Amino acid sequence: RVAVLVAEGHAPHALAEVLPQAFQGLSSSWKWVFETTTNHGLYLGRGEAKTLLRHGDHQFRMGPKHIAAAMLERSPHVNHVFGHFHRMQIFHKTSLGKTRFSCSLGTFQRNRGYDKDSNWQRGFLVLYFFGGTKINSCTSVQPVPVRWTGKGFCVEGRVYNG
């Protein structure tokens, strides 16, 4: 199994609020990938499973309310997983016989009060890669958004209480 954490801007301290054990015991083999103007993020999978994971600080501006759809419309050759906007959205599109998805991650952070009417959702995304023996040989990917209700969340039928 491979675990990938795509962090939104405030994730390290916010994740500690939600899952205090999240960063404890991480081995030195964990690789941290930072998004820059020249490094767009981390690519995983191949073919229809090729997925770009990134925070989103250095992506193009999104004007519409459905930012996941806008991302896929502008860059339809790869699946997208990104943060930055603090909104949970997922959008699928089939074009030229290939189905791709784009997912805007939620945030682990509570609204700290600087935006009284924020359109933020707390949550994260689980990606299941299959059809290969190693993650970058996988040809299929299944995105599963998980919303944090403030009282807990459920993954694979198991309930985690907050």
mmCIF file of N, CA, C and O in Angstrom, residues 32-136:
data_model
loop_
_atom_site.group_PDB
_atom_site.id
_atom_site.type_symbol
_atom_site.label_atom_id
_atom_site.label_comp_id
_atom_site.label_asym_id
_atom_site.label_seq_id
_atom_site.Cartn_x
_atom_site.Cartn_y
_atom_site.Cartn_z
ATOM 1 N N TRP A 32 8.757 14.053 0.401
ATOM 2 C CA TRP A 32 7.923 15.254 0.347
ATOM 3 C C TRP A 32 8.141 15.913 -1.008
ATOM 4 O O TRP A 32 9.266 16.121 -1.437
ATOM 5 N N VAL A 33 7.061 16.212 -1.703
ATOM 6 C CA VAL A 33 7.131 16.851 -3.017
ATOM 7 C C VAL A 33 6.508 18.229 -2.875
ATOM 8 O O VAL A 33 5.371 18.365 -2.446
ATOM 9 N N PHE A 34 7.263 19.243 -3.232
ATOM 10 C CA PHE A 34 6.781 20.614 -3.118
ATOM 11 C C PHE A 34 6.483 21.166 -4.501
ATOM 12 O O PHE A 34 7.252 20.985 -5.431
ATOM 13 N N GLU A 35 5.348 21.839 -4.612
ATOM 14 C CA GLU A 35 4.935 22.431 -5.873
ATOM 15 C C GLU A 35 5.628 23.773 -6.056
ATOM 16 O O GLU A 35 5.677 24.587 -5.150
ATOM 17 N N THR A 36 6.183 23.964 -7.242
ATOM 18 C CA THR A 36 6.800 25.239 -7.598
ATOM 19 C C THR A 36 6.337 25.605 -9.010
ATOM 20 O O THR A 36 5.582 24.849 -9.632
ATOM 21 N N THR A 37 6.802 26.706 -9.521
ATOM 22 C CA THR A 37 6.430 27.079 -10.890
ATOM 23 C C THR A 37 7.039 26.129 -11.916
ATOM 24 O O THR A 37 6.542 26.018 -13.028
ATOM 25 N N THR A 38 8.107 25.424 -11.571
ATOM 26 C CA THR A 38 8.719 24.481 -12.507
ATOM 27 C C THR A 38 8.384 23.026 -12.183
ATOM 28 O O THR A 38 8.511 22.161 -13.035
ATOM 29 N N ASN A 39 8.000 22.728 -10.959
ATOM 30 C CA ASN A 39 7.580 21.382 -10.566
ATOM 31 C C ASN A 39 6.094 21.445 -10.224
ATOM 32 O O ASN A 39 5.713 21.956 -9.187
ATOM 33 N N HIS A 40 5.269 20.925 -11.110
ATOM 34 C CA HIS A 40 3.825 21.069 -10.957
ATOM 35 C C HIS A 40 3.226 20.133 -9.919
ATOM 36 O O HIS A 40 2.042 20.269 -9.586
ATOM 37 N N GLY A 41 3.992 19.202 -9.406
ATOM 38 C CA GLY A 41 3.477 18.282 -8.401
ATOM 39 C C GLY A 41 3.973 16.877 -8.644
ATOM 40 O O GLY A 41 5.028 16.665 -9.242
ATOM 41 N N LEU A 42 3.194 15.915 -8.219
ATOM 42 C CA LEU A 42 3.568 14.511 -8.277
ATOM 43 C C LEU A 42 2.626 13.784 -9.233
ATOM 44 O O LEU A 42 1.413 13.854 -9.083
ATOM 45 N N TYR A 43 3.194 13.096 -10.224
ATOM 46 C CA TYR A 43 2.399 12.278 -11.140
ATOM 47 C C TYR A 43 2.426 10.834 -10.660
ATOM 48 O O TYR A 43 3.484 10.298 -10.352
ATOM 49 N N LEU A 44 1.255 10.199 -10.617
ATOM 50 C CA LEU A 44 1.135 8.788 -10.265
ATOM 51 C C LEU A 44 0.293 8.085 -11.322
ATOM 52 O O LEU A 44 -0.574 8.700 -11.938
ATOM 53 N N GLY A 45 0.529 6.798 -11.514
ATOM 54 C CA GLY A 45 -0.239 6.014 -12.469
ATOM 55 C C GLY A 45 0.188 6.265 -13.900
ATOM 56 O O GLY A 45 1.075 7.068 -14.176
ATOM 57 N N ARG A 46 -0.461 5.542 -14.834
ATOM 58 C CA ARG A 46 -0.189 5.743 -16.257
ATOM 59 C C ARG A 46 -1.475 5.510 -17.041
ATOM 60 O O ARG A 46 -2.445 4.974 -16.521
ATOM 61 N N GLY A 47 -1.473 5.922 -18.302
ATOM 62 C CA GLY A 47 -2.679 5.783 -19.114
ATOM 63 C C GLY A 47 -3.824 6.576 -18.496
ATOM 64 O O GLY A 47 -3.645 7.711 -18.067
ATOM 65 N N GLU A 48 -5.007 5.944 -18.430
ATOM 66 C CA GLU A 48 -6.155 6.629 -17.838
ATOM 67 C C GLU A 48 -5.990 6.872 -16.348
ATOM 68 O O GLU A 48 -6.715 7.669 -15.761
ATOM 69 N N ALA A 49 -5.066 6.199 -15.702
ATOM 70 C CA ALA A 49 -4.838 6.399 -14.277
ATOM 71 C C ALA A 49 -3.856 7.527 -13.990
ATOM 72 O O ALA A 49 -3.653 7.891 -12.832
ATOM 73 N N LYS A 50 -3.225 8.100 -15.026
ATOM 74 C CA LYS A 50 -2.227 9.156 -14.790
ATOM 75 C C LYS A 50 -2.880 10.324 -14.056
ATOM 76 O O LYS A 50 -3.831 10.936 -14.536
ATOM 77 N N THR A 51 -2.357 10.612 -12.873
ATOM 78 C CA THR A 51 -2.968 11.589 -11.977
ATOM 79 C C THR A 51 -1.913 12.558 -11.468
ATOM 80 O O THR A 51 -0.865 12.136 -10.984
ATOM 81 N N LEU A 52 -2.207 13.843 -11.562
ATOM 82 C CA LEU A 52 -1.335 14.892 -11.039
ATOM 83 C C LEU A 52 -1.863 15.322 -9.680
ATOM 84 O O LEU A 52 -3.012 15.756 -9.560
ATOM 85 N N LEU A 53 -1.030 15.182 -8.638
ATOM 86 C CA LEU A 53 -1.384 15.608 -7.287
ATOM 87 C C LEU A 53 -0.585 16.843 -6.944
ATOM 88 O O LEU A 53 0.641 16.858 -7.121
ATOM 89 N N ARG A 54 -1.265 17.864 -6.449
ATOM 90 C CA ARG A 54 -0.563 19.098 -6.100
ATOM 91 C C ARG A 54 -1.418 19.939 -5.168
ATOM 92 O O ARG A 54 -2.619 19.756 -5.072
ATOM 93 N N HIS A 55 -0.752 20.894 -4.529
ATOM 94 C CA HIS A 55 -1.477 21.801 -3.645
ATOM 95 C C HIS A 55 -2.334 22.768 -4.444
ATOM 96 O O HIS A 55 -3.502 22.954 -4.170
ATOM 97 N N GLY A 56 -1.767 23.430 -5.409
ATOM 98 C CA GLY A 56 -2.536 24.327 -6.247
ATOM 99 C C GLY A 56 -2.135 25.783 -6.168
ATOM 100 O O GLY A 56 -2.768 26.630 -6.792
ATOM 101 N N ASP A 57 -1.091 26.110 -5.429
ATOM 102 C CA ASP A 57 -0.640 27.500 -5.354
ATOM 103 C C ASP A 57 -0.213 28.034 -6.702
ATOM 104 O O ASP A 57 -0.369 29.209 -6.987
ATOM 105 N N HIS A 58 0.356 27.173 -7.537
ATOM 106 C CA HIS A 58 0.938 27.626 -8.796
ATOM 107 C C HIS A 58 0.119 27.195 -10.013
ATOM 108 O O HIS A 58 0.640 27.090 -11.097
ATOM 109 N N GLN A 59 -1.163 26.953 -9.832
ATOM 110 C CA GLN A 59 -2.012 26.626 -10.976
ATOM 111 C C GLN A 59 -2.646 27.903 -11.517
ATOM 112 O O GLN A 59 -2.605 28.945 -10.877
ATOM 113 N N PHE A 60 -3.235 27.784 -12.675
ATOM 114 C CA PHE A 60 -3.878 28.947 -13.279
ATOM 115 C C PHE A 60 -5.100 29.352 -12.463
ATOM 116 O O PHE A 60 -5.649 28.578 -11.713
ATOM 117 N N ARG A 61 -5.505 30.569 -12.636
ATOM 118 C CA ARG A 61 -6.653 31.094 -11.903
ATOM 119 C C ARG A 61 -7.939 30.373 -12.294
ATOM 120 O O ARG A 61 -8.154 30.056 -13.442
ATOM 121 N N MET A 62 -8.790 30.156 -11.318
ATOM 122 C CA MET A 62 -10.087 29.525 -11.542
ATOM 123 C C MET A 62 -11.174 30.566 -11.314
ATOM 124 O O MET A 62 -11.267 31.113 -10.226
ATOM 125 N N GLY A 63 -11.973 30.832 -12.298
ATOM 126 C CA GLY A 63 -13.036 31.811 -12.152
ATOM 127 C C GLY A 63 -14.364 31.212 -11.739
ATOM 128 O O GLY A 63 -15.058 31.726 -10.887
ATOM 129 N N PRO A 64 -14.773 30.066 -12.347
ATOM 130 C CA PRO A 64 -16.104 29.546 -12.070
ATOM 131 C C PRO A 64 -16.223 28.939 -10.680
ATOM 132 O O PRO A 64 -15.225 28.655 -10.027
ATOM 133 N N LYS A 65 -17.463 28.734 -10.281
ATOM 134 C CA LYS A 65 -17.701 28.136 -8.968
ATOM 135 C C LYS A 65 -17.297 26.672 -8.930
ATOM 136 O O LYS A 65 -16.913 26.163 -7.903
ATOM 137 N N HIS A 66 -17.412 25.971 -10.063
ATOM 138 C CA HIS A 66 -17.036 24.555 -10.075
ATOM 139 C C HIS A 66 -15.594 24.446 -10.570
ATOM 140 O O HIS A 66 -15.317 24.250 -11.742
ATOM 141 N N ILE A 67 -14.674 24.581 -9.623
ATOM 142 C CA ILE A 67 -13.258 24.634 -9.960
ATOM 143 C C ILE A 67 -12.720 23.294 -10.457
ATOM 144 O O ILE A 67 -11.809 23.257 -11.276
ATOM 145 N N ALA A 68 -13.290 22.180 -9.989
ATOM 146 C CA ALA A 68 -12.839 20.869 -10.465
ATOM 147 C C ALA A 68 -13.158 20.709 -11.948
ATOM 148 O O ALA A 68 -12.334 20.224 -12.721
ATOM 149 N N ALA A 69 -14.343 21.144 -12.367
ATOM 150 C CA ALA A 69 -14.714 21.076 -13.780
ATOM 151 C C ALA A 69 -13.826 21.995 -14.611
ATOM 152 O O ALA A 69 -13.375 21.622 -15.697
ATOM 153 N N ALA A 70 -13.568 23.182 -14.106
ATOM 154 C CA ALA A 70 -12.725 24.137 -14.839
ATOM 155 C C ALA A 70 -11.322 23.581 -15.043
ATOM 156 O O ALA A 70 -10.730 23.736 -16.114
ATOM 157 N N MET A 71 -10.769 22.925 -14.025
ATOM 158 C CA MET A 71 -9.426 22.354 -14.136
ATOM 159 C C MET A 71 -9.379 21.289 -15.229
ATOM 160 O O MET A 71 -8.468 21.265 -16.057
ATOM 161 N N LEU A 72 -10.386 20.420 -15.261
ATOM 162 C CA LEU A 72 -10.400 19.347 -16.247
ATOM 163 C C LEU A 72 -10.665 19.881 -17.653
ATOM 164 O O LEU A 72 -10.110 19.375 -18.634
ATOM 165 N N GLU A 73 -11.469 20.917 -17.764
ATOM 166 C CA GLU A 73 -11.715 21.527 -19.078
ATOM 167 C C GLU A 73 -10.433 22.139 -19.642
ATOM 168 O O GLU A 73 -10.167 22.059 -20.831
ATOM 169 N N ARG A 74 -9.623 22.734 -18.784
ATOM 170 C CA ARG A 74 -8.388 23.389 -19.236
ATOM 171 C C ARG A 74 -7.251 22.419 -19.474
ATOM 172 O O ARG A 74 -6.339 22.704 -20.242
ATOM 173 N N SER A 75 -7.284 21.292 -18.774
ATOM 174 C CA SER A 75 -6.185 20.324 -18.889
ATOM 175 C C SER A 75 -6.764 18.906 -18.870
ATOM 176 O O SER A 75 -6.694 18.209 -17.860
ATOM 177 N N PRO A 76 -7.348 18.455 -19.999
ATOM 178 C CA PRO A 76 -8.084 17.189 -20.019
ATOM 179 C C PRO A 76 -7.242 15.931 -20.222
ATOM 180 O O PRO A 76 -7.785 14.838 -20.242
ATOM 181 N N HIS A 77 -5.934 16.049 -20.335
ATOM 182 C CA HIS A 77 -5.078 14.908 -20.652
ATOM 183 C C HIS A 77 -4.654 14.093 -19.429
ATOM 184 O O HIS A 77 -3.986 13.075 -19.569
ATOM 185 N N VAL A 78 -5.035 14.538 -18.218
ATOM 186 C CA VAL A 78 -4.587 13.878 -16.998
ATOM 187 C C VAL A 78 -5.651 14.084 -15.913
ATOM 188 O O VAL A 78 -6.439 15.027 -15.981
ATOM 189 N N ASN A 79 -5.715 13.175 -14.937
ATOM 190 C CA ASN A 79 -6.575 13.375 -13.768
ATOM 191 C C ASN A 79 -5.921 14.408 -12.864
ATOM 192 O O ASN A 79 -4.691 14.502 -12.815
ATOM 193 N N HIS A 80 -6.722 15.148 -12.126
ATOM 194 C CA HIS A 80 -6.196 16.196 -11.247
ATOM 195 C C HIS A 80 -6.696 16.019 -9.827
ATOM 196 O O HIS A 80 -7.884 15.782 -9.610
ATOM 197 N N VAL A 81 -5.791 16.173 -8.862
ATOM 198 C CA VAL A 81 -6.135 16.243 -7.441
ATOM 199 C C VAL A 81 -5.405 17.456 -6.909
ATOM 200 O O VAL A 81 -4.180 17.547 -7.002
ATOM 201 N N PHE A 82 -6.149 18.415 -6.363
ATOM 202 C CA PHE A 82 -5.527 19.654 -5.912
ATOM 203 C C PHE A 82 -6.256 20.230 -4.709
ATOM 204 O O PHE A 82 -7.412 19.933 -4.450
ATOM 205 N N GLY A 83 -5.532 21.047 -3.969
ATOM 206 C CA GLY A 83 -6.077 21.717 -2.797
ATOM 207 C C GLY A 83 -6.216 23.197 -3.055
ATOM 208 O O GLY A 83 -6.634 23.614 -4.121
ATOM 209 N N HIS A 84 -5.869 23.998 -2.077
ATOM 210 C CA HIS A 84 -5.786 25.448 -2.140
ATOM 211 C C HIS A 84 -7.121 26.155 -1.958
ATOM 212 O O HIS A 84 -7.174 27.195 -1.331
ATOM 213 N N PHE A 85 -8.209 25.594 -2.484
ATOM 214 C CA PHE A 85 -9.489 26.302 -2.468
ATOM 215 C C PHE A 85 -10.355 25.977 -1.255
ATOM 216 O O PHE A 85 -11.373 26.627 -1.042
ATOM 217 N N HIS A 86 -10.019 24.923 -0.508
ATOM 218 C CA HIS A 86 -10.738 24.509 0.695
ATOM 219 C C HIS A 86 -12.157 24.027 0.380
ATOM 220 O O HIS A 86 -13.000 24.002 1.253
ATOM 221 N N ARG A 87 -12.419 23.673 -0.869
ATOM 222 C CA ARG A 87 -13.741 23.175 -1.269
ATOM 223 C C ARG A 87 -13.617 21.748 -1.767
ATOM 224 O O ARG A 87 -12.668 21.407 -2.458
ATOM 225 N N MET A 88 -14.601 20.923 -1.441
ATOM 226 C CA MET A 88 -14.621 19.547 -1.933
ATOM 227 C C MET A 88 -15.499 19.489 -3.172
ATOM 228 O O MET A 88 -16.691 19.796 -3.105
ATOM 229 N N GLN A 89 -14.889 19.119 -4.274
ATOM 230 C CA GLN A 89 -15.613 18.953 -5.531
ATOM 231 C C GLN A 89 -14.972 17.824 -6.316
ATOM 232 O O GLN A 89 -13.765 17.608 -6.221
ATOM 233 N N ILE A 90 -15.794 17.128 -7.089
ATOM 234 C CA ILE A 90 -15.255 16.125 -8.003
ATOM 235 C C ILE A 90 -16.054 16.221 -9.303
ATOM 236 O O ILE A 90 -17.258 16.496 -9.283
ATOM 237 N N PHE A 91 -15.351 16.036 -10.417
ATOM 238 C CA PHE A 91 -15.958 16.145 -11.731
ATOM 239 C C PHE A 91 -15.330 15.095 -12.633
ATOM 240 O O PHE A 91 -14.118 14.903 -12.603
ATOM 241 N N HIS A 92 -16.157 14.393 -13.387
ATOM 242 C CA HIS A 92 -15.683 13.395 -14.346
ATOM 243 C C HIS A 92 -16.069 13.835 -15.747
ATOM 244 O O HIS A 92 -17.133 14.427 -15.945
ATOM 245 N N LYS A 93 -15.226 13.497 -16.726
ATOM 246 C CA LYS A 93 -15.517 13.833 -18.117
ATOM 247 C C LYS A 93 -14.917 12.762 -19.025
ATOM 248 O O LYS A 93 -13.762 12.361 -18.836
ATOM 249 N N THR A 94 -15.701 12.320 -19.991
ATOM 250 C CA THR A 94 -15.216 11.388 -21.004
ATOM 251 C C THR A 94 -15.011 12.148 -22.296
ATOM 252 O O THR A 94 -15.919 12.843 -22.760
ATOM 253 N N SER A 95 -13.814 12.041 -22.844
ATOM 254 C CA SER A 95 -13.477 12.720 -24.094
ATOM 255 C C SER A 95 -12.495 11.838 -24.862
ATOM 256 O O SER A 95 -11.542 11.313 -24.277
ATOM 257 N N LEU A 96 -12.752 11.667 -26.150
ATOM 258 C CA LEU A 96 -11.898 10.843 -27.005
ATOM 259 C C LEU A 96 -11.716 9.439 -26.440
ATOM 260 O O LEU A 96 -10.634 8.856 -26.487
ATOM 261 N N GLY A 97 -12.783 8.903 -25.839
ATOM 262 C CA GLY A 97 -12.767 7.541 -25.328
ATOM 263 C C GLY A 97 -12.093 7.347 -23.983
ATOM 264 O O GLY A 97 -11.987 6.227 -23.508
ATOM 265 N N LYS A 98 -11.629 8.415 -23.356
ATOM 266 C CA LYS A 98 -10.975 8.301 -22.049
ATOM 267 C C LYS A 98 -11.767 9.098 -21.009
ATOM 268 O O LYS A 98 -12.154 10.237 -21.257
ATOM 269 N N THR A 99 -11.966 8.491 -19.855
ATOM 270 C CA THR A 99 -12.657 9.174 -18.767
ATOM 271 C C THR A 99 -11.623 9.644 -17.758
ATOM 272 O O THR A 99 -10.809 8.854 -17.276
ATOM 273 N N ARG A 100 -11.660 10.912 -17.465
ATOM 274 C CA ARG A 100 -10.749 11.533 -16.493
ATOM 275 C C ARG A 100 -11.577 12.130 -15.359
ATOM 276 O O ARG A 100 -12.772 12.368 -15.500
ATOM 277 N N PHE A 101 -10.900 12.431 -14.246
ATOM 278 C CA PHE A 101 -11.575 13.112 -13.145
ATOM 279 C C PHE A 101 -10.707 14.259 -12.660
ATOM 280 O O PHE A 101 -9.500 14.312 -12.879
ATOM 281 N N SER A 102 -11.346 15.167 -11.968
ATOM 282 C CA SER A 102 -10.659 16.278 -11.319
ATOM 283 C C SER A 102 -11.297 16.436 -9.953
ATOM 284 O O SER A 102 -12.524 16.395 -9.829
ATOM 285 N N CYS A 103 -10.463 16.578 -8.935
ATOM 286 C CA CYS A 103 -10.985 16.661 -7.572
ATOM 287 C C CYS A 103 -10.317 17.806 -6.814
ATOM 288 O O CYS A 103 -9.096 17.869 -6.721
ATOM 289 N N SER A 104 -11.137 18.691 -6.314
ATOM 290 C CA SER A 104 -10.668 19.739 -5.415
ATOM 291 C C SER A 104 -10.847 19.208 -3.994
ATOM 292 O O SER A 104 -11.946 18.795 -3.612
ATOM 293 N N LEU A 105 -9.751 19.204 -3.260
ATOM 294 C CA LEU A 105 -9.789 18.673 -1.902
ATOM 295 C C LEU A 105 -10.437 19.666 -0.950
ATOM 296 O O LEU A 105 -10.409 20.868 -1.166
ATOM 297 N N GLY A 106 -10.961 19.161 0.108
ATOM 298 C CA GLY A 106 -11.409 20.029 1.189
ATOM 299 C C GLY A 106 -10.207 20.468 2.007
ATOM 300 O O GLY A 106 -9.071 20.438 1.554
ATOM 301 N N THR A 107 -10.463 20.833 3.221
ATOM 302 C CA THR A 107 -9.406 21.270 4.120
ATOM 303 C C THR A 107 -9.524 20.517 5.437
ATOM 304 O O THR A 107 -10.608 20.037 5.780
ATOM 305 N N PHE A 108 -8.446 20.407 6.168
ATOM 306 C CA PHE A 108 -8.501 19.851 7.514
ATOM 307 C C PHE A 108 -8.777 20.954 8.534
ATOM 308 O O PHE A 108 -9.027 20.693 9.693
ATOM 309 N N GLN A 109 -8.710 22.170 8.107
ATOM 310 C CA GLN A 109 -8.776 23.320 9.019
ATOM 311 C C GLN A 109 -10.208 23.778 9.250
ATOM 312 O O GLN A 109 -11.028 23.817 8.352
ATOM 313 N N ARG A 110 -10.477 24.175 10.477
ATOM 314 C CA ARG A 110 -11.726 24.862 10.774
ATOM 315 C C ARG A 110 -11.602 26.289 10.268
ATOM 316 O O ARG A 110 -10.510 26.831 10.202
ATOM 317 N N ASN A 111 -12.719 26.898 9.967
ATOM 318 C CA ASN A 111 -12.704 28.309 9.601
ATOM 319 C C ASN A 111 -12.234 29.090 10.818
ATOM 320 O O ASN A 111 -12.851 29.045 11.871
ATOM 321 N N ARG A 112 -11.145 29.787 10.675
ATOM 322 C CA ARG A 112 -10.540 30.510 11.800
ATOM 323 C C ARG A 112 -11.165 31.880 12.030
ATOM 324 O O ARG A 112 -10.675 32.654 12.827
ATOM 325 N N GLY A 113 -12.229 32.193 11.276
ATOM 326 C CA GLY A 113 -12.960 33.417 11.545
ATOM 327 C C GLY A 113 -12.636 34.578 10.631
ATOM 328 O O GLY A 113 -13.269 35.616 10.719
ATOM 329 N N TYR A 114 -11.645 34.434 9.746
ATOM 330 C CA TYR A 114 -11.335 35.559 8.881
ATOM 331 C C TYR A 114 -12.268 35.637 7.677
ATOM 332 O O TYR A 114 -12.288 36.610 6.972
ATOM 333 N N ASP A 115 -13.065 34.603 7.445
ATOM 334 C CA ASP A 115 -14.095 34.644 6.421
ATOM 335 C C ASP A 115 -15.375 34.148 7.083
ATOM 336 O O ASP A 115 -15.548 32.968 7.317
ATOM 337 N N LYS A 116 -16.265 35.049 7.406
ATOM 338 C CA LYS A 116 -17.459 34.711 8.198
ATOM 339 C C LYS A 116 -18.426 33.797 7.466
ATOM 340 O O LYS A 116 -19.207 33.098 8.076
ATOM 341 N N ASP A 117 -18.427 33.810 6.128
ATOM 342 C CA ASP A 117 -19.351 32.988 5.361
ATOM 343 C C ASP A 117 -18.572 32.185 4.324
ATOM 344 O O ASP A 117 -18.865 32.226 3.139
ATOM 345 N N SER A 118 -17.577 31.455 4.780
ATOM 346 C CA SER A 118 -16.716 30.724 3.844
ATOM 347 C C SER A 118 -17.433 29.497 3.296
ATOM 348 O O SER A 118 -18.211 28.844 3.986
ATOM 349 N N ASN A 119 -17.159 29.200 2.049
ATOM 350 C CA ASN A 119 -17.674 28.011 1.400
ATOM 351 C C ASN A 119 -16.588 26.932 1.482
ATOM 352 O O ASN A 119 -16.037 26.498 0.477
ATOM 353 N N TRP A 120 -16.240 26.534 2.699
ATOM 354 C CA TRP A 120 -15.208 25.534 2.936
ATOM 355 C C TRP A 120 -15.861 24.234 3.360
ATOM 356 O O TRP A 120 -16.878 24.228 4.049
ATOM 357 N N GLN A 121 -15.240 23.141 2.969
ATOM 358 C CA GLN A 121 -15.655 21.836 3.455
ATOM 359 C C GLN A 121 -14.424 21.123 4.001
ATOM 360 O O GLN A 121 -13.349 21.229 3.430
ATOM 361 N N ARG A 122 -14.612 20.438 5.102
ATOM 362 C CA ARG A 122 -13.511 19.677 5.686
ATOM 363 C C ARG A 122 -13.546 18.261 5.141
ATOM 364 O O ARG A 122 -14.589 17.625 5.119
ATOM 365 N N GLY A 123 -12.386 17.794 4.672
ATOM 366 C CA GLY A 123 -12.325 16.447 4.148
ATOM 367 C C GLY A 123 -11.029 16.151 3.440
ATOM 368 O O GLY A 123 -10.095 16.948 3.470
ATOM 369 N N PHE A 124 -10.988 14.998 2.790
ATOM 370 C CA PHE A 124 -9.794 14.555 2.088
ATOM 371 C C PHE A 124 -10.211 13.562 1.006
ATOM 372 O O PHE A 124 -11.405 13.294 0.822
ATOM 373 N N LEU A 125 -9.245 13.025 0.290
ATOM 374 C CA LEU A 125 -9.512 12.117 -0.818
ATOM 375 C C LEU A 125 -8.672 10.859 -0.652
ATOM 376 O O LEU A 125 -7.495 10.929 -0.309
ATOM 377 N N VAL A 126 -9.285 9.717 -0.892
ATOM 378 C CA VAL A 126 -8.573 8.449 -0.950
ATOM 379 C C VAL A 126 -8.522 8.037 -2.416
ATOM 380 O O VAL A 126 -9.544 8.064 -3.109
ATOM 381 N N LEU A 127 -7.330 7.710 -2.903
ATOM 382 C CA LEU A 127 -7.153 7.231 -4.275
ATOM 383 C C LEU A 127 -6.768 5.758 -4.236
ATOM 384 O O LEU A 127 -5.814 5.387 -3.555
ATOM 385 N N TYR A 128 -7.513 4.938 -4.962
ATOM 386 C CA TYR A 128 -7.196 3.524 -5.094
ATOM 387 C C TYR A 128 -6.643 3.303 -6.496
ATOM 388 O O TYR A 128 -7.357 3.472 -7.486
ATOM 389 N N PHE A 129 -5.371 2.943 -6.585
ATOM 390 C CA PHE A 129 -4.737 2.629 -7.865
ATOM 391 C C PHE A 129 -4.717 1.108 -8.018
ATOM 392 O O PHE A 129 -4.387 0.390 -7.076
ATOM 393 N N PHE A 130 -5.049 0.617 -9.216
ATOM 394 C CA PHE A 130 -5.016 -0.824 -9.457
ATOM 395 C C PHE A 130 -4.721 -1.078 -10.932
ATOM 396 O O PHE A 130 -4.636 -0.138 -11.721
ATOM 397 N N GLY A 131 -4.536 -2.360 -11.277
ATOM 398 C CA GLY A 131 -4.201 -2.706 -12.656
ATOM 399 C C GLY A 131 -2.709 -2.675 -12.918
ATOM 400 O O GLY A 131 -2.275 -2.555 -14.054
ATOM 401 N N GLY A 132 -1.918 -2.807 -11.862
ATOM 402 C CA GLY A 132 -0.464 -2.830 -11.993
ATOM 403 C C GLY A 132 0.155 -3.328 -10.714
ATOM 404 O O GLY A 132 -0.506 -3.396 -9.678
ATOM 405 N N THR A 133 1.432 -3.649 -10.766
ATOM 406 C CA THR A 133 2.100 -4.172 -9.577
ATOM 407 C C THR A 133 2.724 -3.070 -8.725
ATOM 408 O O THR A 133 2.956 -3.250 -7.547
ATOM 409 N N LYS A 134 3.011 -1.931 -9.335
ATOM 410 C CA LYS A 134 3.531 -0.766 -8.612
ATOM 411 C C LYS A 134 2.666 0.421 -8.978
ATOM 412 O O LYS A 134 2.032 0.436 -10.042
ATOM 413 N N ILE A 135 2.659 1.424 -8.131
ATOM 414 C CA ILE A 135 1.721 2.531 -8.331
ATOM 415 C C ILE A 135 1.875 3.201 -9.692
ATOM 416 O O ILE A 135 0.882 3.547 -10.332
ATOM 417 N N ASN A 136 3.090 3.369 -10.176
ATOM 418 C CA ASN A 136 3.265 4.029 -11.462
ATOM 419 C C ASN A 136 3.051 3.116 -12.659
ATOM 420 O O ASN A 136 3.113 3.561 -13.798
#
